[in-house]
Amino acid sequence: MSFASTPRNPSAGRPAGRPSERRRGALVPTLIVLGAIVVLVLILAQVWTEWLWFDQLGFIEVLRTEWGTRAVLFVVGFLAMAVAVGLTMRYAYRSRPVYAPSTPEQASLDQYREAIEPLRRLVMIVAPALLGLFAGAAVSQRWDTVQLWMHAQHVGTADPQYGIDLGFYLFVLPGIRFVVSFLIAVTVLSGVAALATQYLYGGLRIGGSNDMPRTTRAARIQLSVIAAVLMLLVAANYWLDRYSILTKTAEKFDGAAYTDVHAVIPSKAILAGIAVFVAVTFVVTAVRGNWRMPLIGVGLMVVAAIAVGGIYPAVVQRFQVQPNQQDAEAEYIKRNIEATRDAYGIEDVDVKEYDAKVTAEPQALRDDAETAASIRLLDPQVVSPSFKQLQQVTTFYSFPDTLSVDRYEIDGESQDTVIAARELNLSGLEASQRNWTNDVTVYTHGYGVVAAAGNRTAARGAPSFLESGIPSKGVLGEYEPRIYFSPGSPQYSIVGGPEGSDWELDRPTNDGGGSVNTRFPTQDVSAGPSVGNAWNKLLYAVKFGSEQILFSDRVNEQSQILYDRSPRDRVEKVAPYLTLDGRVYPAVVDGRVVWIVDGYTTSSQYPYAAQVTLDDATVDSLTQSSQTVQALQPKTANYIRNSVKATVDAYDGTVTLYAWDDEDPILRAWQEIFPTSLQPLSEIEGELMAHLRYPEDLFKVQRELLARYHVSDPKQFFTGTDFWAVPDDPNTAGNVAQPPYYMTLRMPEQKSASFSLTSTFIPFGQQARNVMRGYIAVDADAGSQDGTKAPGYGKIRLLELPRDGSVPGPGQVNNNMTTDSKVAEEFTLLGRGGANIVRANLLALPVGDGMLYVQPVYLQAEKGTTFPLLQRVIVAFGDEVAISETLDGALNDVFDGDSGVETDPGAPPAGEDPGTGGETPEEPTTPQEPGDADAEARADLADALERARVAIQEGQAALAEGDFAAYGESQDALDQAIADALDAEARLEGGTAVTPTQAAAPAPTATAGS
């Protein structure tokens, strides 16, 4: 007997399929855990790194308060929505009828009930939860509104309609309206959920016979209560409308007008009362079961909304206001004028009539010597290429496309300067140099600032540098030159390391291509979060998508990571309640380079004040052409204060916020919310105070308002006949406003000249003449005393010019300059040989009992290495126009040979770079003495220019007659005249004669201030 051998099944005795199920069972949880870890790391890479950033900077209180408020509001919003919707759905389901009516309608719903029944429990949890998530996210976005409500301030001024303190409108009313709006949304969604559930499960029917009840008792009670709550909230909304109407916008003026006060506000109160009555009818329906009363109430409410809320105000407006509108609206226009002036800080403008002369007379400027000597010839919007060409040093440094105007005390006198920081520019590196190591650990910072005198130039019209070179030399003294934080900084850099790890490129040397390296002293200075441990390395590697952070040997225990390095970004993060000025500018203060940022508190809830769209009010030709100067963010406001001055240290990134306007109620509220983040005004040192200035964007907003609100008489304001406008920039194509200009000047009746921000006005209207109607200047100098503003800081002075239009505006002056024969001849001479003419900012100054216009003229090559050099100055007074190599010459030409002032500021201070970008040149060994040779050269120059003018006219006449032979002769005469003119100019400068073939380069003319 034999037995067949059978292979043994290793899985015998175990249920089939269990091993694979067990393997799958272990894999799925593992994948879930891994996925959860990945999500957690991704979240922490954003959340925990933010915590580290704020903690390192010393503003962790800001993040804790904001996140804490957001979290609480999210939970409140989530619970309010989810619980309300969930309970209404659950109550509607549990109160459903045991037996649904046997109707065709219910029969068709059976299939939906059967389909949803397996998922009913899940739907009743997930649907409210999803709505709760959306509600929580929306509510958390209003954390600032809630915080301001909780820390409401007393303003001390009452509104003109109800006599309520303005703090109610700025702080309380927005919070209450937010809560009411949110509760209305919760009530509506709860009602929709209850309605849908009751209908699905038979508690509510739409069709069928009328002898059967439409709702069950439970459905009637639930829906009636929800409707009653909704009506009460609508009543509250109507009641709050009575206050919000004080901030409404209208075509002629903002705020409540006659019709609003006498018709709309009473109608809102009536509608609120009707809504309360309708709410009561719904409560009665819940008890008694009769839907007729609430339906009648809702109908009454709709009719009242149309009749009382719409028709009645329209009738009042049509038959009571419009026939007498100027008189009827006078009181409310007065309210608007007073509120607007207060809300924008223009209530104390010093307005004076200025009977400007238009005839230039000798010695007219003798009383304005200080202003004339300070006229800024260096245009910060034009000379950036000159800074780059002469002071950039190497391709991985750069300057912004628009420079900044500041002032420094030099030899005991205030000097207007054009200044810029030499920022790091990684895009200037060759492609072969671009790698993670270089980008992140080698090229980490810029180096030094460059400053030039604003009222003079050096040889050939180059900037006359007060501070220049690498290492930095000049009159600004010793300071830390390394720029780790700037608007143009890379996304992030990693600095620091052990002793001897000097792999950061500090600066190039002057000995032929070498460099000096450095190491950021992270042991002594904190500039960014530590990235020395493995956990932080992982988070930052994920945050910036760079695995090199994990594996590079240059990331060590001493390493710090620098990011969010733009001064605007840093201030915006630590002060999220501020609207920041569009310009950030550098200053050398107490041995450090700091970036100065102006911050504004704003509101759109100031009763009766005019609403302004901030970005529209601050757009001009500068913001449109520059990448570094921005308009304010797009938001609507009717209240603004320059409440905070902020500084960002360019070396270690330290942010300091100073409470500049401690009378601002909104700032006082934020100081209570963030009690440790702002320093008092008394902490500002005098050296920093000397570089603080009146901000441009605030001034732009104020000039936009003063174009209309210089009119104080309500009836005149209603007609609008004396409204003004900011003129278009004559140097820019299209309708773009001219930017304001910083300059040192003395306004009429002002005791002495001061650093000011200025602008002009012309009549409003597309068809209006471009004549000057107003001139505005604000004292922009904050002084130089510790913790004390200068007495005159922020004082706005407004000159009203004659209404006869005798004083030309910027557009007319630009046209006069362009069409002037002498200017045209000079431009023809300058433009020959491949040079482009660049007309700089057209400055207007109220001097000489009139209005003086000054426009510097630059030349730059058409191609190749191009950078502008100042070559001429155009001056206009009334209809008189003159152009000269110097400001002195142009002024004297306009004022009959003697302006009464000397504008040549003299020789550059000791150590000043004359514009070559190198060391200060040695004195000439054989300096020329002025004498007969100079007089002869000037005479020759004048003769040559006159011959050139005649040659140009003869050439044009010859072309018009088709006489090409005569045209050729005139061109030969023109060439000879140009050669003679250049030769004469060279002799004036002590140079050599220039041949006609050398005329292709910009002429080496004497320049203003040279």
mmCIF file of N, CA, C and O in Angstrom, residues 122-183:
data_model
loop_
_atom_site.group_PDB
_atom_site.id
_atom_site.type_symbol
_atom_site.label_atom_id
_atom_site.label_comp_id
_atom_site.label_asym_id
_atom_site.label_seq_id
_atom_site.Cartn_x
_atom_site.Cartn_y
_atom_site.Cartn_z
ATOM 1 N N LEU A 122 -23.473 61.471 8.547
ATOM 2 C CA LEU A 122 -22.253 62.133 8.076
ATOM 3 C C LEU A 122 -22.550 63.537 7.545
ATOM 4 O O LEU A 122 -21.821 64.484 7.822
ATOM 5 N N VAL A 123 -23.642 63.673 6.785
ATOM 6 C CA VAL A 123 -24.004 64.965 6.236
ATOM 7 C C VAL A 123 -24.303 65.961 7.349
ATOM 8 O O VAL A 123 -23.895 67.137 7.284
ATOM 9 N N MET A 124 -24.992 65.516 8.405
ATOM 10 C CA MET A 124 -25.351 66.428 9.484
ATOM 11 C C MET A 124 -24.146 66.833 10.334
ATOM 12 O O MET A 124 -24.261 67.731 11.168
ATOM 13 N N ILE A 125 -23.037 66.169 10.134
ATOM 14 C CA ILE A 125 -21.798 66.574 10.818
ATOM 15 C C ILE A 125 -20.895 67.369 9.881
ATOM 16 O O ILE A 125 -20.385 68.433 10.229
ATOM 17 N N VAL A 126 -20.740 66.833 8.658
ATOM 18 C CA VAL A 126 -19.790 67.436 7.735
ATOM 19 C C VAL A 126 -20.287 68.788 7.221
ATOM 20 O O VAL A 126 -19.515 69.755 7.149
ATOM 21 N N ALA A 127 -21.564 68.879 6.839
ATOM 22 C CA ALA A 127 -22.079 70.131 6.277
ATOM 23 C C ALA A 127 -21.945 71.297 7.259
ATOM 24 O O ALA A 127 -21.397 72.352 6.908
ATOM 25 N N PRO A 128 -22.398 71.168 8.520
ATOM 26 C CA PRO A 128 -22.175 72.275 9.464
ATOM 27 C C PRO A 128 -20.694 72.550 9.703
ATOM 28 O O PRO A 128 -20.294 73.707 9.868
ATOM 29 N N ALA A 129 -19.884 71.484 9.730
ATOM 30 C CA ALA A 129 -18.458 71.688 9.973
ATOM 31 C C ALA A 129 -17.816 72.484 8.838
ATOM 32 O O ALA A 129 -16.992 73.379 9.082
ATOM 33 N N LEU A 130 -18.177 72.163 7.586
ATOM 34 C CA LEU A 130 -17.621 72.909 6.461
ATOM 35 C C LEU A 130 -18.044 74.370 6.508
ATOM 36 O O LEU A 130 -17.225 75.279 6.306
ATOM 37 N N LEU A 131 -19.322 74.594 6.761
ATOM 38 C CA LEU A 131 -19.781 75.976 6.894
ATOM 39 C C LEU A 131 -19.065 76.678 8.044
ATOM 40 O O LEU A 131 -18.718 77.853 7.961
ATOM 41 N N GLY A 132 -18.834 75.941 9.132
ATOM 42 C CA GLY A 132 -18.119 76.507 10.269
ATOM 43 C C GLY A 132 -16.690 76.879 9.927
ATOM 44 O O GLY A 132 -16.184 77.910 10.380
ATOM 45 N N LEU A 133 -16.032 76.036 9.111
ATOM 46 C CA LEU A 133 -14.664 76.358 8.705
ATOM 47 C C LEU A 133 -14.612 77.645 7.896
ATOM 48 O O LEU A 133 -13.748 78.502 8.123
ATOM 49 N N PHE A 134 -15.524 77.766 6.954
ATOM 50 C CA PHE A 134 -15.563 79.000 6.162
ATOM 51 C C PHE A 134 -15.878 80.211 7.041
ATOM 52 O O PHE A 134 -15.265 81.273 6.897
ATOM 53 N N ALA A 135 -16.824 80.044 7.944
ATOM 54 C CA ALA A 135 -17.193 81.152 8.821
ATOM 55 C C ALA A 135 -16.037 81.520 9.742
ATOM 56 O O ALA A 135 -15.734 82.700 9.938
ATOM 57 N N GLY A 136 -15.371 80.512 10.309
ATOM 58 C CA GLY A 136 -14.247 80.784 11.197
ATOM 59 C C GLY A 136 -13.123 81.502 10.486
ATOM 60 O O GLY A 136 -12.519 82.445 11.026
ATOM 61 N N ALA A 137 -12.825 81.069 9.261
ATOM 62 C CA ALA A 137 -11.766 81.722 8.496
ATOM 63 C C ALA A 137 -12.139 83.174 8.201
ATOM 64 O O ALA A 137 -11.290 84.077 8.286
ATOM 65 N N ALA A 138 -13.416 83.415 7.845
ATOM 66 C CA ALA A 138 -13.843 84.780 7.545
ATOM 67 C C ALA A 138 -13.799 85.656 8.793
ATOM 68 O O ALA A 138 -13.351 86.813 8.747
ATOM 69 N N VAL A 139 -14.242 85.126 9.907
ATOM 70 C CA VAL A 139 -14.264 85.912 11.141
ATOM 71 C C VAL A 139 -12.843 86.222 11.607
ATOM 72 O O VAL A 139 -12.551 87.326 12.083
ATOM 73 N N SER A 140 -11.930 85.277 11.476
ATOM 74 C CA SER A 140 -10.564 85.496 11.955
ATOM 75 C C SER A 140 -9.866 86.610 11.183
ATOM 76 O O SER A 140 -8.918 87.219 11.692
ATOM 77 N N GLN A 141 -10.309 86.870 9.947
ATOM 78 C CA GLN A 141 -9.707 87.952 9.166
ATOM 79 C C GLN A 141 -10.010 89.333 9.752
ATOM 80 O O GLN A 141 -9.317 90.299 9.468
ATOM 81 N N ARG A 142 -11.015 89.406 10.600
ATOM 82 C CA ARG A 142 -11.411 90.691 11.190
ATOM 83 C C ARG A 142 -10.849 90.865 12.596
ATOM 84 O O ARG A 142 -11.422 91.576 13.417
ATOM 85 N N TRP A 143 -9.696 90.263 12.836
ATOM 86 C CA TRP A 143 -9.095 90.359 14.167
ATOM 87 C C TRP A 143 -8.778 91.797 14.551
ATOM 88 O O TRP A 143 -8.916 92.184 15.713
ATOM 89 N N ASP A 144 -8.371 92.608 13.571
ATOM 90 C CA ASP A 144 -8.030 93.991 13.882
ATOM 91 C C ASP A 144 -9.266 94.802 14.267
ATOM 92 O O ASP A 144 -9.206 95.632 15.182
ATOM 93 N N THR A 145 -10.393 94.539 13.578
ATOM 94 C CA THR A 145 -11.638 95.237 13.924
ATOM 95 C C THR A 145 -12.055 94.927 15.351
ATOM 96 O O THR A 145 -12.451 95.819 16.113
ATOM 97 N N VAL A 146 -11.950 93.659 15.723
ATOM 98 C CA VAL A 146 -12.344 93.249 17.071
ATOM 99 C C VAL A 146 -11.394 93.834 18.115
ATOM 100 O O VAL A 146 -11.827 94.317 19.176
ATOM 101 N N GLN A 147 -10.103 93.815 17.836
ATOM 102 C CA GLN A 147 -9.145 94.358 18.797
ATOM 103 C C GLN A 147 -9.353 95.861 18.997
ATOM 104 O O GLN A 147 -9.283 96.371 20.125
ATOM 105 N N LEU A 148 -9.585 96.593 17.912
ATOM 106 C CA LEU A 148 -9.840 98.029 18.055
ATOM 107 C C LEU A 148 -11.128 98.277 18.843
ATOM 108 O O LEU A 148 -11.212 99.239 19.623
ATOM 109 N N TRP A 149 -12.127 97.446 18.634
ATOM 110 C CA TRP A 149 -13.378 97.563 19.389
ATOM 111 C C TRP A 149 -13.111 97.343 20.882
ATOM 112 O O TRP A 149 -13.602 98.075 21.740
ATOM 113 N N MET A 150 -12.298 96.342 21.177
ATOM 114 C CA MET A 150 -11.994 96.034 22.577
ATOM 115 C C MET A 150 -11.156 97.129 23.234
ATOM 116 O O MET A 150 -11.168 97.270 24.463
ATOM 117 N N HIS A 151 -10.408 97.889 22.431
ATOM 118 C CA HIS A 151 -9.541 98.934 22.991
ATOM 119 C C HIS A 151 -9.959 100.311 22.456
ATOM 120 O O HIS A 151 -9.116 101.151 22.128
ATOM 121 N N ALA A 152 -11.255 100.520 22.364
ATOM 122 C CA ALA A 152 -11.785 101.773 21.831
ATOM 123 C C ALA A 152 -11.291 102.966 22.647
ATOM 124 O O ALA A 152 -11.167 102.900 23.873
ATOM 125 N N GLN A 153 -11.012 104.067 21.945
ATOM 126 C CA GLN A 153 -10.492 105.275 22.571
ATOM 127 C C GLN A 153 -11.517 106.399 22.509
ATOM 128 O O GLN A 153 -12.357 106.450 21.603
ATOM 129 N N HIS A 154 -11.414 107.286 23.468
ATOM 130 C CA HIS A 154 -12.241 108.500 23.469
ATOM 131 C C HIS A 154 -11.491 109.573 22.696
ATOM 132 O O HIS A 154 -10.350 109.906 23.013
ATOM 133 N N VAL A 155 -12.128 110.126 21.662
ATOM 134 C CA VAL A 155 -11.464 111.104 20.806
ATOM 135 C C VAL A 155 -11.584 112.514 21.369
ATOM 136 O O VAL A 155 -10.653 113.321 21.276
ATOM 137 N N GLY A 156 -12.720 112.830 21.955
ATOM 138 C CA GLY A 156 -12.912 114.168 22.500
ATOM 139 C C GLY A 156 -13.612 115.116 21.558
ATOM 140 O O GLY A 156 -13.767 116.307 21.858
ATOM 141 N N THR A 157 -14.033 114.616 20.399
ATOM 142 C CA THR A 157 -14.780 115.419 19.429
ATOM 143 C C THR A 157 -16.081 114.696 19.112
ATOM 144 O O THR A 157 -16.066 113.478 18.873
ATOM 145 N N ALA A 158 -17.173 115.434 19.090
ATOM 146 C CA ALA A 158 -18.486 114.835 18.824
ATOM 147 C C ALA A 158 -18.869 115.034 17.374
ATOM 148 O O ALA A 158 -18.487 116.025 16.735
ATOM 149 N N ASP A 159 -19.648 114.084 16.828
ATOM 150 C CA ASP A 159 -20.119 114.244 15.454
ATOM 151 C C ASP A 159 -21.216 115.308 15.418
ATOM 152 O O ASP A 159 -21.921 115.527 16.416
ATOM 153 N N PRO A 160 -21.394 115.985 14.296
ATOM 154 C CA PRO A 160 -22.333 117.116 14.248
ATOM 155 C C PRO A 160 -23.801 116.703 14.172
ATOM 156 O O PRO A 160 -24.670 117.571 14.305
ATOM 157 N N GLN A 161 -24.098 115.438 13.967
ATOM 158 C CA GLN A 161 -25.479 115.022 13.808
ATOM 159 C C GLN A 161 -26.081 114.508 15.115
ATOM 160 O O GLN A 161 -27.132 114.954 15.541
ATOM 161 N N TYR A 162 -25.398 113.573 15.760
ATOM 162 C CA TYR A 162 -25.941 112.943 16.972
ATOM 163 C C TYR A 162 -25.232 113.410 18.240
ATOM 164 O O TYR A 162 -25.692 113.127 19.340
ATOM 165 N N GLY A 163 -24.091 114.083 18.083
ATOM 166 C CA GLY A 163 -23.352 114.527 19.254
ATOM 167 C C GLY A 163 -22.626 113.402 19.963
ATOM 168 O O GLY A 163 -22.315 113.515 21.154
ATOM 169 N N ILE A 164 -22.341 112.312 19.253
ATOM 170 C CA ILE A 164 -21.641 111.163 19.841
ATOM 171 C C ILE A 164 -20.141 111.324 19.599
ATOM 172 O O ILE A 164 -19.717 111.787 18.540
ATOM 173 N N ASP A 165 -19.342 110.920 20.569
ATOM 174 C CA ASP A 165 -17.889 111.002 20.413
ATOM 175 C C ASP A 165 -17.444 110.199 19.193
ATOM 176 O O ASP A 165 -17.965 109.108 18.911
ATOM 177 N N LEU A 166 -16.462 110.725 18.474
ATOM 178 C CA LEU A 166 -16.022 110.082 17.242
ATOM 179 C C LEU A 166 -15.434 108.697 17.478
ATOM 180 O O LEU A 166 -15.330 107.892 16.555
ATOM 181 N N GLY A 167 -15.026 108.418 18.707
ATOM 182 C CA GLY A 167 -14.523 107.082 19.005
ATOM 183 C C GLY A 167 -15.551 106.002 18.732
ATOM 184 O O GLY A 167 -15.194 104.861 18.396
ATOM 185 N N PHE A 168 -16.833 106.332 18.863
ATOM 186 C CA PHE A 168 -17.881 105.357 18.547
ATOM 187 C C PHE A 168 -17.812 104.943 17.088
ATOM 188 O O PHE A 168 -17.954 103.764 16.755
ATOM 189 N N TYR A 169 -17.568 105.894 16.201
ATOM 190 C CA TYR A 169 -17.537 105.603 14.769
ATOM 191 C C TYR A 169 -16.239 104.908 14.365
ATOM 192 O O TYR A 169 -16.241 104.026 13.495
ATOM 193 N N LEU A 170 -15.127 105.309 14.977
ATOM 194 C CA LEU A 170 -13.835 104.754 14.593
ATOM 195 C C LEU A 170 -13.618 103.348 15.140
ATOM 196 O O LEU A 170 -12.934 102.535 14.504
ATOM 197 N N PHE A 171 -14.188 103.032 16.320
ATOM 198 C CA PHE A 171 -13.867 101.773 16.976
ATOM 199 C C PHE A 171 -15.088 100.871 17.214
ATOM 200 O O PHE A 171 -15.040 99.679 16.913
ATOM 201 N N VAL A 172 -16.155 101.442 17.741
ATOM 202 C CA VAL A 172 -17.281 100.620 18.189
ATOM 203 C C VAL A 172 -18.197 100.226 17.045
ATOM 204 O O VAL A 172 -18.547 99.048 16.894
ATOM 205 N N LEU A 173 -18.607 101.201 16.236
ATOM 206 C CA LEU A 173 -19.564 100.920 15.173
ATOM 207 C C LEU A 173 -19.080 99.844 14.200
ATOM 208 O O LEU A 173 -19.850 98.939 13.846
ATOM 209 N N PRO A 174 -17.817 99.870 13.730
ATOM 210 C CA PRO A 174 -17.377 98.785 12.837
ATOM 211 C C PRO A 174 -17.461 97.410 13.493
ATOM 212 O O PRO A 174 -17.826 96.429 12.841
ATOM 213 N N GLY A 175 -17.172 97.329 14.795
ATOM 214 C CA GLY A 175 -17.257 96.048 15.482
ATOM 215 C C GLY A 175 -18.682 95.554 15.599
ATOM 216 O O GLY A 175 -18.970 94.374 15.361
ATOM 217 N N ILE A 176 -19.606 96.447 15.964
ATOM 218 C CA ILE A 176 -21.011 96.040 16.096
ATOM 219 C C ILE A 176 -21.568 95.619 14.743
ATOM 220 O O ILE A 176 -22.273 94.600 14.636
ATOM 221 N N ARG A 177 -21.266 96.360 13.697
ATOM 222 C CA ARG A 177 -21.760 96.019 12.366
ATOM 223 C C ARG A 177 -21.214 94.671 11.916
ATOM 224 O O ARG A 177 -21.917 93.893 11.264
ATOM 225 N N PHE A 178 -19.968 94.408 12.254
ATOM 226 C CA PHE A 178 -19.387 93.112 11.908
ATOM 227 C C PHE A 178 -20.124 91.977 12.603
ATOM 228 O O PHE A 178 -20.473 90.963 11.981
ATOM 229 N N VAL A 179 -20.411 92.142 13.879
ATOM 230 C CA VAL A 179 -21.117 91.092 14.624
ATOM 231 C C VAL A 179 -22.524 90.897 14.067
ATOM 232 O O VAL A 179 -22.976 89.753 13.859
ATOM 233 N N VAL A 180 -23.239 91.997 13.817
ATOM 234 C CA VAL A 180 -24.606 91.888 13.288
ATOM 235 C C VAL A 180 -24.598 91.216 11.916
ATOM 236 O O VAL A 180 -25.426 90.337 11.636
ATOM 237 N N SER A 181 -23.663 91.592 11.062
ATOM 238 C CA SER A 181 -23.586 90.975 9.731
ATOM 239 C C SER A 181 -23.295 89.489 9.833
ATOM 240 O O SER A 181 -23.881 88.673 9.103
ATOM 241 N N PHE A 182 -22.396 89.122 10.744
ATOM 242 C CA PHE A 182 -22.081 87.702 10.909
ATOM 243 C C PHE A 182 -23.289 86.934 11.432
ATOM 244 O O PHE A 182 -23.603 85.822 10.952
ATOM 245 N N LEU A 183 -24.000 87.501 12.391
ATOM 246 C CA LEU A 183 -25.180 86.805 12.937
ATOM 247 C C LEU A 183 -26.280 86.689 11.892
ATOM 248 O O LEU A 183 -27.018 85.682 11.873
#
